[in-house]
Amino acid sequence: MIRTLRIVGQNPLSLLGLILVALVVLAAALAPWISPFPSHNGAVVDFVYANQGPTARNWMGTDLVGRDILSRILYAYQISLFLSLVVLAIAPPVGTLVGLLAGYMGGWVETILMRIVDVFLSIPPLVLAIAMMGVLEPTLTNAMLAVTVMWWPWYARLVYSLARSEREEGYVLAAEVIGASTAHITFREILPNCLPAIITKMTLDMGFVIIIASSLSFLGLGVQPPTPDLGSMVAEGARYLPDSWWLTVFPGLAILVAVFGFNLLGDGLRDLLGVDE
């Protein structure tokens, strides 16, 4: 662990990404304690301070009903990270399983599985998510379902390519000669060699999932008010630009910091694990 941090620390951009990700995670985890106004994460109104710009009391200003923007951003980070973690706890295992089976077994298994993957990949991800959310009730659970459905094929395609190249390696052929089962070869021999690429992609995808989730909320198809969400906060404030600029700028910067941090950290992990682009 110390060696890993030392290597990451040698790359200034990767170190910056690690710092940004750590700040985002800590902000989300400590939101109930460091938030200036914890009660403002829900249906609270304070018209005395409504729609005020940044002040000593409200560092990032207040929204149209007087809620503190900073407090709501901290709680919105909780929603974004939770959604990303749930999606990436489901999509990679599903996609990895499909990719491993198709890449190693070949034949009709490969044909059927990869044609299913191609069908999903042929539809733009955001369009697929919007179509699903247009049918389902716009809740956090359905938002996670929509993003998960559009995310697993990318892992299937990645692992499929890796498994196809690995199945011709000597260690796989040796395992086949001694009579190892398909499950053993797939999960004990091939999968460990695919993990560096999978881990790197998961780190990069944390930022992309946050963007997609924020996009759905921006369109009114994600997390619903009064629950704070970065995308819905940007959408609400966009109607009042440029006068009430803080309503949009600060939530937008919050998205930028999270995505930028995960991207830089993912690039550092790619270099550390020796993953080819």
mmCIF file of N, CA, C and O in Angstrom, residues 80-165:
data_model
loop_
_atom_site.group_PDB
_atom_site.id
_atom_site.type_symbol
_atom_site.label_atom_id
_atom_site.label_comp_id
_atom_site.label_asym_id
_atom_site.label_seq_id
_atom_site.Cartn_x
_atom_site.Cartn_y
_atom_site.Cartn_z
ATOM 1 N N SER A 80 -24.464 10.984 -5.266
ATOM 2 C CA SER A 80 -23.675 10.673 -6.464
ATOM 3 C C SER A 80 -22.741 9.498 -6.226
ATOM 4 O O SER A 80 -22.645 8.583 -7.059
ATOM 5 N N LEU A 81 -22.038 9.496 -5.098
ATOM 6 C CA LEU A 81 -21.102 8.413 -4.814
ATOM 7 C C LEU A 81 -21.838 7.108 -4.548
ATOM 8 O O LEU A 81 -21.388 6.034 -4.984
ATOM 9 N N PHE A 82 -22.957 7.178 -3.837
ATOM 10 C CA PHE A 82 -23.731 5.965 -3.571
ATOM 11 C C PHE A 82 -24.225 5.346 -4.871
ATOM 12 O O PHE A 82 -24.114 4.129 -5.085
ATOM 13 N N LEU A 83 -24.758 6.179 -5.754
ATOM 14 C CA LEU A 83 -25.244 5.672 -7.035
ATOM 15 C C LEU A 83 -24.101 5.056 -7.838
ATOM 16 O O LEU A 83 -24.246 3.964 -8.404
ATOM 17 N N SER A 84 -22.953 5.722 -7.873
ATOM 18 C CA SER A 84 -21.809 5.208 -8.624
ATOM 19 C C SER A 84 -21.332 3.873 -8.064
ATOM 20 O O SER A 84 -21.032 2.944 -8.822
ATOM 21 N N LEU A 85 -21.263 3.776 -6.744
ATOM 22 C CA LEU A 85 -20.787 2.536 -6.126
ATOM 23 C C LEU A 85 -21.735 1.378 -6.392
ATOM 24 O O LEU A 85 -21.293 0.254 -6.662
ATOM 25 N N VAL A 86 -23.035 1.638 -6.319
ATOM 26 C CA VAL A 86 -24.009 0.570 -6.574
ATOM 27 C C VAL A 86 -23.932 0.113 -8.031
ATOM 28 O O VAL A 86 -23.913 -1.089 -8.324
ATOM 29 N N VAL A 87 -23.879 1.069 -8.952
ATOM 30 C CA VAL A 87 -23.794 0.721 -10.371
ATOM 31 C C VAL A 87 -22.532 -0.084 -10.654
ATOM 32 O O VAL A 87 -22.562 -1.108 -11.351
ATOM 33 N N LEU A 88 -21.403 0.349 -10.096
ATOM 34 C CA LEU A 88 -20.142 -0.334 -10.362
ATOM 35 C C LEU A 88 -19.963 -1.587 -9.515
ATOM 36 O O LEU A 88 -18.983 -2.315 -9.697
ATOM 37 N N ALA A 89 -20.886 -1.844 -8.601
ATOM 38 C CA ALA A 89 -20.887 -3.118 -7.890
ATOM 39 C C ALA A 89 -21.685 -4.174 -8.648
ATOM 40 O O ALA A 89 -21.549 -5.375 -8.383
ATOM 41 N N ILE A 90 -22.501 -3.729 -9.607
ATOM 42 C CA ILE A 90 -23.343 -4.655 -10.379
ATOM 43 C C ILE A 90 -22.846 -4.815 -11.809
ATOM 44 O O ILE A 90 -22.663 -5.943 -12.293
ATOM 45 N N ALA A 91 -22.621 -3.696 -12.495
ATOM 46 C CA ALA A 91 -22.278 -3.746 -13.918
ATOM 47 C C ALA A 91 -20.975 -4.483 -14.212
ATOM 48 O O ALA A 91 -20.945 -5.347 -15.106
ATOM 49 N N PRO A 92 -19.852 -4.201 -13.521
ATOM 50 C CA PRO A 92 -18.610 -4.909 -13.848
ATOM 51 C C PRO A 92 -18.679 -6.424 -13.664
ATOM 52 O O PRO A 92 -18.208 -7.157 -14.547
ATOM 53 N N PRO A 93 -19.245 -6.956 -12.551
ATOM 54 C CA PRO A 93 -19.335 -8.419 -12.454
ATOM 55 C C PRO A 93 -20.160 -9.049 -13.570
ATOM 56 O O PRO A 93 -19.778 -10.099 -14.121
ATOM 57 N N VAL A 94 -21.288 -8.415 -13.923
ATOM 58 C CA VAL A 94 -22.123 -8.963 -14.994
ATOM 59 C C VAL A 94 -21.368 -8.931 -16.325
ATOM 60 O O VAL A 94 -21.301 -9.927 -17.054
ATOM 61 N N GLY A 95 -20.809 -7.765 -16.651
ATOM 62 C CA GLY A 95 -20.076 -7.648 -17.903
ATOM 63 C C GLY A 95 -18.859 -8.535 -17.946
ATOM 64 O O GLY A 95 -18.530 -9.123 -18.995
ATOM 65 N N THR A 96 -18.151 -8.668 -16.810
ATOM 66 C CA THR A 96 -16.962 -9.521 -16.760
ATOM 67 C C THR A 96 -17.318 -10.976 -17.001
ATOM 68 O O THR A 96 -16.621 -11.692 -17.733
ATOM 69 N N LEU A 97 -18.402 -11.448 -16.394
ATOM 70 C CA LEU A 97 -18.836 -12.830 -16.591
ATOM 71 C C LEU A 97 -19.160 -13.101 -18.056
ATOM 72 O O LEU A 97 -18.728 -14.102 -18.633
ATOM 73 N N VAL A 98 -19.920 -12.192 -18.665
ATOM 74 C CA VAL A 98 -20.278 -12.355 -20.076
ATOM 75 C C VAL A 98 -19.026 -12.341 -20.949
ATOM 76 O O VAL A 98 -18.853 -13.180 -21.849
ATOM 77 N N GLY A 99 -18.120 -11.398 -20.701
ATOM 78 C CA GLY A 99 -16.909 -11.295 -21.501
ATOM 79 C C GLY A 99 -16.002 -12.496 -21.351
ATOM 80 O O GLY A 99 -15.408 -12.963 -22.342
ATOM 81 N N LEU A 100 -15.867 -13.018 -20.125
ATOM 82 C CA LEU A 100 -15.021 -14.189 -19.905
ATOM 83 C C LEU A 100 -15.559 -15.415 -20.639
ATOM 84 O O LEU A 100 -14.803 -16.138 -21.306
ATOM 85 N N LEU A 101 -16.856 -15.647 -20.511
ATOM 86 C CA LEU A 101 -17.453 -16.819 -21.168
ATOM 87 C C LEU A 101 -17.331 -16.722 -22.679
ATOM 88 O O LEU A 101 -16.968 -17.694 -23.355
ATOM 89 N N ALA A 102 -17.634 -15.541 -23.221
ATOM 90 C CA ALA A 102 -17.562 -15.374 -24.674
ATOM 91 C C ALA A 102 -16.126 -15.458 -25.163
ATOM 92 O O ALA A 102 -15.838 -16.081 -26.206
ATOM 93 N N GLY A 103 -15.190 -14.849 -24.438
ATOM 94 C CA GLY A 103 -13.810 -14.818 -24.884
ATOM 95 C C GLY A 103 -13.110 -16.146 -24.796
ATOM 96 O O GLY A 103 -12.301 -16.481 -25.669
ATOM 97 N N TYR A 104 -13.402 -16.932 -23.770
ATOM 98 C CA TYR A 104 -12.708 -18.203 -23.613
ATOM 99 C C TYR A 104 -13.394 -19.351 -24.349
ATOM 100 O O TYR A 104 -12.745 -20.146 -25.023
ATOM 101 N N MET A 105 -14.703 -19.446 -24.256
ATOM 102 C CA MET A 105 -15.406 -20.588 -24.816
ATOM 103 C C MET A 105 -15.547 -20.501 -26.325
ATOM 104 O O MET A 105 -15.502 -21.512 -27.033
ATOM 105 N N GLY A 106 -15.729 -19.298 -26.867
ATOM 106 C CA GLY A 106 -15.859 -19.146 -28.310
ATOM 107 C C GLY A 106 -17.095 -19.853 -28.853
ATOM 108 O O GLY A 106 -18.049 -20.152 -28.122
ATOM 109 N N GLY A 107 -17.104 -20.120 -30.153
ATOM 110 C CA GLY A 107 -18.193 -20.850 -30.777
ATOM 111 C C GLY A 107 -19.530 -20.155 -30.666
ATOM 112 O O GLY A 107 -19.627 -18.925 -30.717
ATOM 113 N N TRP A 108 -20.578 -20.953 -30.482
ATOM 114 C CA TRP A 108 -21.934 -20.399 -30.429
ATOM 115 C C TRP A 108 -22.149 -19.545 -29.175
ATOM 116 O O TRP A 108 -22.940 -18.604 -29.195
ATOM 117 N N VAL A 109 -21.429 -19.882 -28.086
ATOM 118 C CA VAL A 109 -21.541 -19.075 -26.871
ATOM 119 C C VAL A 109 -21.052 -17.658 -27.143
ATOM 120 O O VAL A 109 -21.709 -16.676 -26.781
ATOM 121 N N GLU A 110 -19.910 -17.554 -27.803
ATOM 122 C CA GLU A 110 -19.365 -16.244 -28.154
ATOM 123 C C GLU A 110 -20.313 -15.482 -29.072
ATOM 124 O O GLU A 110 -20.570 -14.289 -28.880
ATOM 125 N N THR A 111 -20.841 -16.161 -30.069
ATOM 126 C CA THR A 111 -21.724 -15.512 -31.035
ATOM 127 C C THR A 111 -22.976 -14.941 -30.369
ATOM 128 O O THR A 111 -23.334 -13.772 -30.576
ATOM 129 N N ILE A 112 -23.632 -15.749 -29.538
ATOM 130 C CA ILE A 112 -24.872 -15.308 -28.901
ATOM 131 C C ILE A 112 -24.612 -14.167 -27.915
ATOM 132 O O ILE A 112 -25.277 -13.119 -27.961
ATOM 133 N N LEU A 113 -23.632 -14.364 -27.036
ATOM 134 C CA LEU A 113 -23.382 -13.353 -26.006
ATOM 135 C C LEU A 113 -22.919 -12.026 -26.593
ATOM 136 O O LEU A 113 -23.395 -10.955 -26.197
ATOM 137 N N MET A 114 -22.023 -12.081 -27.558
ATOM 138 C CA MET A 114 -21.492 -10.823 -28.095
ATOM 139 C C MET A 114 -22.496 -10.120 -29.005
ATOM 140 O O MET A 114 -22.437 -8.903 -29.167
ATOM 141 N N ARG A 115 -23.421 -10.852 -29.626
ATOM 142 C CA ARG A 115 -24.469 -10.177 -30.395
ATOM 143 C C ARG A 115 -25.421 -9.443 -29.461
ATOM 144 O O ARG A 115 -25.929 -8.370 -29.794
ATOM 145 N N ILE A 116 -25.667 -10.018 -28.275
ATOM 146 C CA ILE A 116 -26.487 -9.316 -27.287
ATOM 147 C C ILE A 116 -25.776 -8.047 -26.837
ATOM 148 O O ILE A 116 -26.387 -6.974 -26.717
ATOM 149 N N VAL A 117 -24.478 -8.159 -26.601
ATOM 150 C CA VAL A 117 -23.687 -6.994 -26.208
ATOM 151 C C VAL A 117 -23.731 -5.936 -27.304
ATOM 152 O O VAL A 117 -23.882 -4.740 -27.037
ATOM 153 N N ASP A 118 -23.605 -6.358 -28.563
ATOM 154 C CA ASP A 118 -23.618 -5.410 -29.681
ATOM 155 C C ASP A 118 -24.942 -4.656 -29.767
ATOM 156 O O ASP A 118 -24.966 -3.474 -30.139
ATOM 157 N N VAL A 119 -26.041 -5.339 -29.440
ATOM 158 C CA VAL A 119 -27.349 -4.677 -29.469
ATOM 159 C C VAL A 119 -27.374 -3.527 -28.456
ATOM 160 O O VAL A 119 -27.826 -2.422 -28.761
ATOM 161 N N PHE A 120 -26.880 -3.792 -27.247
ATOM 162 C CA PHE A 120 -26.852 -2.742 -26.228
ATOM 163 C C PHE A 120 -25.899 -1.617 -26.611
ATOM 164 O O PHE A 120 -26.202 -0.444 -26.414
ATOM 165 N N LEU A 121 -24.748 -1.980 -27.180
ATOM 166 C CA LEU A 121 -23.757 -0.962 -27.530
ATOM 167 C C LEU A 121 -24.192 -0.123 -28.727
ATOM 168 O O LEU A 121 -23.664 0.973 -28.934
ATOM 169 N N SER A 122 -25.130 -0.634 -29.509
ATOM 170 C CA SER A 122 -25.584 0.115 -30.684
ATOM 171 C C SER A 122 -26.477 1.294 -30.311
ATOM 172 O O SER A 122 -26.714 2.186 -31.129
ATOM 173 N N ILE A 123 -26.981 1.303 -29.078
ATOM 174 C CA ILE A 123 -27.841 2.384 -28.609
ATOM 175 C C ILE A 123 -26.997 3.344 -27.775
ATOM 176 O O ILE A 123 -26.309 2.911 -26.852
ATOM 177 N N PRO A 124 -27.014 4.637 -28.077
ATOM 178 C CA PRO A 124 -26.266 5.596 -27.250
ATOM 179 C C PRO A 124 -26.651 5.446 -25.779
ATOM 180 O O PRO A 124 -27.842 5.378 -25.451
ATOM 181 N N PRO A 125 -25.658 5.373 -24.889
ATOM 182 C CA PRO A 125 -25.941 5.097 -23.469
ATOM 183 C C PRO A 125 -26.946 6.043 -22.836
ATOM 184 O O PRO A 125 -27.887 5.599 -22.165
ATOM 185 N N LEU A 126 -26.778 7.334 -23.051
ATOM 186 C CA LEU A 126 -27.685 8.290 -22.423
ATOM 187 C C LEU A 126 -29.096 8.156 -22.981
ATOM 188 O O LEU A 126 -30.082 8.299 -22.244
ATOM 189 N N VAL A 127 -29.206 7.850 -24.265
ATOM 190 C CA VAL A 127 -30.523 7.661 -24.880
ATOM 191 C C VAL A 127 -31.223 6.460 -24.258
ATOM 192 O O VAL A 127 -32.427 6.505 -23.960
ATOM 193 N N LEU A 128 -30.469 5.375 -24.057
ATOM 194 C CA LEU A 128 -31.043 4.181 -23.432
ATOM 195 C C LEU A 128 -31.516 4.473 -22.014
ATOM 196 O O LEU A 128 -32.615 4.063 -21.613
ATOM 197 N N ALA A 129 -30.700 5.209 -21.251
ATOM 198 C CA ALA A 129 -31.075 5.547 -19.882
ATOM 199 C C ALA A 129 -32.304 6.449 -19.853
ATOM 200 O O ALA A 129 -33.210 6.266 -19.033
ATOM 201 N N ILE A 130 -32.360 7.425 -20.763
ATOM 202 C CA ILE A 130 -33.511 8.326 -20.825
ATOM 203 C C ILE A 130 -34.771 7.553 -21.196
ATOM 204 O O ILE A 130 -35.854 7.787 -20.639
ATOM 205 N N ALA A 131 -34.639 6.600 -22.134
ATOM 206 C CA ALA A 131 -35.794 5.793 -22.536
ATOM 207 C C ALA A 131 -36.325 4.978 -21.361
ATOM 208 O O ALA A 131 -37.544 4.889 -21.150
ATOM 209 N N MET A 132 -35.411 4.392 -20.597
ATOM 210 C CA MET A 132 -35.842 3.614 -19.434
ATOM 211 C C MET A 132 -36.498 4.493 -18.385
ATOM 212 O O MET A 132 -37.548 4.150 -17.829
ATOM 213 N N MET A 133 -35.885 5.648 -18.109
ATOM 214 C CA MET A 133 -36.432 6.527 -17.094
ATOM 215 C C MET A 133 -37.732 7.170 -17.552
ATOM 216 O O MET A 133 -38.533 7.618 -16.731
ATOM 217 N N GLY A 134 -37.953 7.234 -18.869
ATOM 218 C CA GLY A 134 -39.215 7.741 -19.363
ATOM 219 C C GLY A 134 -40.367 6.794 -19.087
ATOM 220 O O GLY A 134 -41.527 7.203 -19.019
ATOM 221 N N VAL A 135 -40.030 5.503 -18.924
ATOM 222 C CA VAL A 135 -41.055 4.485 -18.637
ATOM 223 C C VAL A 135 -41.210 4.275 -17.139
ATOM 224 O O VAL A 135 -42.322 4.114 -16.625
ATOM 225 N N LEU A 136 -40.063 4.278 -16.428
ATOM 226 C CA LEU A 136 -40.075 4.031 -14.991
ATOM 227 C C LEU A 136 -40.308 5.316 -14.206
ATOM 228 O O LEU A 136 -40.123 6.413 -14.721
ATOM 229 N N GLU A 137 -40.699 5.145 -12.959
ATOM 230 C CA GLU A 137 -40.859 6.309 -12.075
ATOM 231 C C GLU A 137 -39.490 6.889 -11.761
ATOM 232 O O GLU A 137 -38.540 6.142 -11.473
ATOM 233 N N PRO A 138 -39.325 8.207 -11.843
ATOM 234 C CA PRO A 138 -38.010 8.823 -11.598
ATOM 235 C C PRO A 138 -37.609 8.785 -10.129
ATOM 236 O O PRO A 138 -37.865 9.724 -9.375
ATOM 237 N N THR A 139 -36.986 7.684 -9.715
ATOM 238 C CA THR A 139 -36.500 7.536 -8.352
ATOM 239 C C THR A 139 -35.024 7.169 -8.397
ATOM 240 O O THR A 139 -34.478 6.826 -9.452
ATOM 241 N N LEU A 140 -34.371 7.196 -7.232
ATOM 242 C CA LEU A 140 -32.960 6.842 -7.166
ATOM 243 C C LEU A 140 -32.748 5.389 -7.561
ATOM 244 O O LEU A 140 -31.797 5.065 -8.291
ATOM 245 N N THR A 141 -33.618 4.500 -7.122
ATOM 246 C CA THR A 141 -33.484 3.079 -7.463
ATOM 247 C C THR A 141 -33.577 2.866 -8.968
ATOM 248 O O THR A 141 -32.772 2.131 -9.561
ATOM 249 N N ASN A 142 -34.557 3.490 -9.597
ATOM 250 C CA ASN A 142 -34.708 3.336 -11.041
ATOM 251 C C ASN A 142 -33.572 4.006 -11.801
ATOM 252 O O ASN A 142 -33.185 3.557 -12.887
ATOM 253 N N ALA A 143 -33.044 5.086 -11.261
ATOM 254 C CA ALA A 143 -31.893 5.733 -11.897
ATOM 255 C C ALA A 143 -30.690 4.797 -11.885
ATOM 256 O O ALA A 143 -29.966 4.681 -12.884
ATOM 257 N N MET A 144 -30.470 4.106 -10.765
ATOM 258 C CA MET A 144 -29.375 3.140 -10.682
ATOM 259 C C MET A 144 -29.599 1.998 -11.660
ATOM 260 O O MET A 144 -28.662 1.534 -12.314
ATOM 261 N N LEU A 145 -30.844 1.525 -11.773
ATOM 262 C CA LEU A 145 -31.162 0.451 -12.707
ATOM 263 C C LEU A 145 -30.882 0.883 -14.139
ATOM 264 O O LEU A 145 -30.279 0.139 -14.921
ATOM 265 N N ALA A 146 -31.295 2.095 -14.494
ATOM 266 C CA ALA A 146 -31.100 2.583 -15.851
ATOM 267 C C ALA A 146 -29.623 2.695 -16.201
ATOM 268 O O ALA A 146 -29.192 2.299 -17.290
ATOM 269 N N VAL A 147 -28.828 3.237 -15.278
ATOM 270 C CA VAL A 147 -27.397 3.392 -15.542
ATOM 271 C C VAL A 147 -26.711 2.029 -15.601
ATOM 272 O O VAL A 147 -25.813 1.809 -16.425
ATOM 273 N N THR A 148 -27.127 1.097 -14.743
ATOM 274 C CA THR A 148 -26.520 -0.238 -14.739
ATOM 275 C C THR A 148 -26.767 -0.970 -16.048
ATOM 276 O O THR A 148 -25.859 -1.606 -16.599
ATOM 277 N N VAL A 149 -27.995 -0.871 -16.552
ATOM 278 C CA VAL A 149 -28.347 -1.558 -17.797
ATOM 279 C C VAL A 149 -27.493 -1.070 -18.962
ATOM 280 O O VAL A 149 -27.122 -1.834 -19.853
ATOM 281 N N MET A 150 -27.146 0.212 -18.958
ATOM 282 C CA MET A 150 -26.362 0.760 -20.059
ATOM 283 C C MET A 150 -24.865 0.603 -19.837
ATOM 284 O O MET A 150 -24.096 0.852 -20.759
ATOM 285 N N TRP A 151 -24.431 0.162 -18.645
ATOM 286 C CA TRP A 151 -23.001 0.158 -18.344
ATOM 287 C C TRP A 151 -22.322 -1.209 -18.506
ATOM 288 O O TRP A 151 -21.151 -1.286 -18.868
ATOM 289 N N TRP A 152 -23.026 -2.311 -18.228
ATOM 290 C CA TRP A 152 -22.357 -3.605 -18.224
ATOM 291 C C TRP A 152 -21.791 -4.019 -19.579
ATOM 292 O O TRP A 152 -20.754 -4.713 -19.625
ATOM 293 N N PRO A 153 -22.407 -3.651 -20.735
ATOM 294 C CA PRO A 153 -21.832 -4.106 -22.014
ATOM 295 C C PRO A 153 -20.408 -3.613 -22.259
ATOM 296 O O PRO A 153 -19.639 -4.285 -22.958
ATOM 297 N N TRP A 154 -20.036 -2.462 -21.716
ATOM 298 C CA TRP A 154 -18.679 -1.955 -21.918
ATOM 299 C C TRP A 154 -17.657 -2.848 -21.230
ATOM 300 O O TRP A 154 -16.550 -3.055 -21.749
ATOM 301 N N TYR A 155 -18.021 -3.394 -20.081
ATOM 302 C CA TYR A 155 -17.121 -4.339 -19.404
ATOM 303 C C TYR A 155 -17.086 -5.675 -20.144
ATOM 304 O O TYR A 155 -16.039 -6.325 -20.194
ATOM 305 N N ALA A 156 -18.213 -6.081 -20.675
ATOM 306 C CA ALA A 156 -18.241 -7.320 -21.447
ATOM 307 C C ALA A 156 -17.325 -7.223 -22.661
ATOM 308 O O ALA A 156 -16.558 -8.156 -22.961
ATOM 309 N N ARG A 157 -17.362 -6.105 -23.372
ATOM 310 C CA ARG A 157 -16.510 -5.909 -24.542
ATOM 311 C C ARG A 157 -15.032 -5.866 -24.146
ATOM 312 O O ARG A 157 -14.180 -6.462 -24.825
ATOM 313 N N LEU A 158 -14.713 -5.181 -23.050
ATOM 314 C CA LEU A 158 -13.325 -5.089 -22.594
ATOM 315 C C LEU A 158 -12.778 -6.459 -22.209
ATOM 316 O O LEU A 158 -11.697 -6.869 -22.674
ATOM 317 N N VAL A 159 -13.505 -7.181 -21.361
ATOM 318 C CA VAL A 159 -13.025 -8.477 -20.877
ATOM 319 C C VAL A 159 -13.015 -9.498 -21.998
ATOM 320 O O VAL A 159 -12.136 -10.371 -22.047
ATOM 321 N N TYR A 160 -13.947 -9.409 -22.917
ATOM 322 C CA TYR A 160 -13.967 -10.313 -24.073
ATOM 323 C C TYR A 160 -12.670 -10.192 -24.873
ATOM 324 O O TYR A 160 -12.057 -11.206 -25.250
ATOM 325 N N SER A 161 -12.233 -8.963 -25.125
ATOM 326 C CA SER A 161 -10.991 -8.755 -25.876
ATOM 327 C C SER A 161 -9.792 -9.311 -25.120
ATOM 328 O O SER A 161 -8.907 -9.941 -25.715
ATOM 329 N N LEU A 162 -9.766 -9.085 -23.803
ATOM 330 C CA LEU A 162 -8.651 -9.584 -23.006
ATOM 331 C C LEU A 162 -8.657 -11.107 -22.938
ATOM 332 O O LEU A 162 -7.599 -11.755 -23.063
ATOM 333 N N ALA A 163 -9.836 -11.689 -22.743
ATOM 334 C CA ALA A 163 -9.922 -13.149 -22.623
ATOM 335 C C ALA A 163 -9.548 -13.845 -23.926
ATOM 336 O O ALA A 163 -8.918 -14.911 -23.914
ATOM 337 N N ARG A 164 -9.919 -13.259 -25.051
ATOM 338 C CA ARG A 164 -9.556 -13.859 -26.341
ATOM 339 C C ARG A 164 -8.048 -13.925 -26.528
ATOM 340 O O ARG A 164 -7.518 -14.908 -27.054
ATOM 341 N N SER A 165 -7.357 -12.887 -26.097
ATOM 342 C CA SER A 165 -5.902 -12.897 -26.235
ATOM 343 C C SER A 165 -5.244 -13.819 -25.209
ATOM 344 O O SER A 165 -4.220 -14.452 -25.497
#
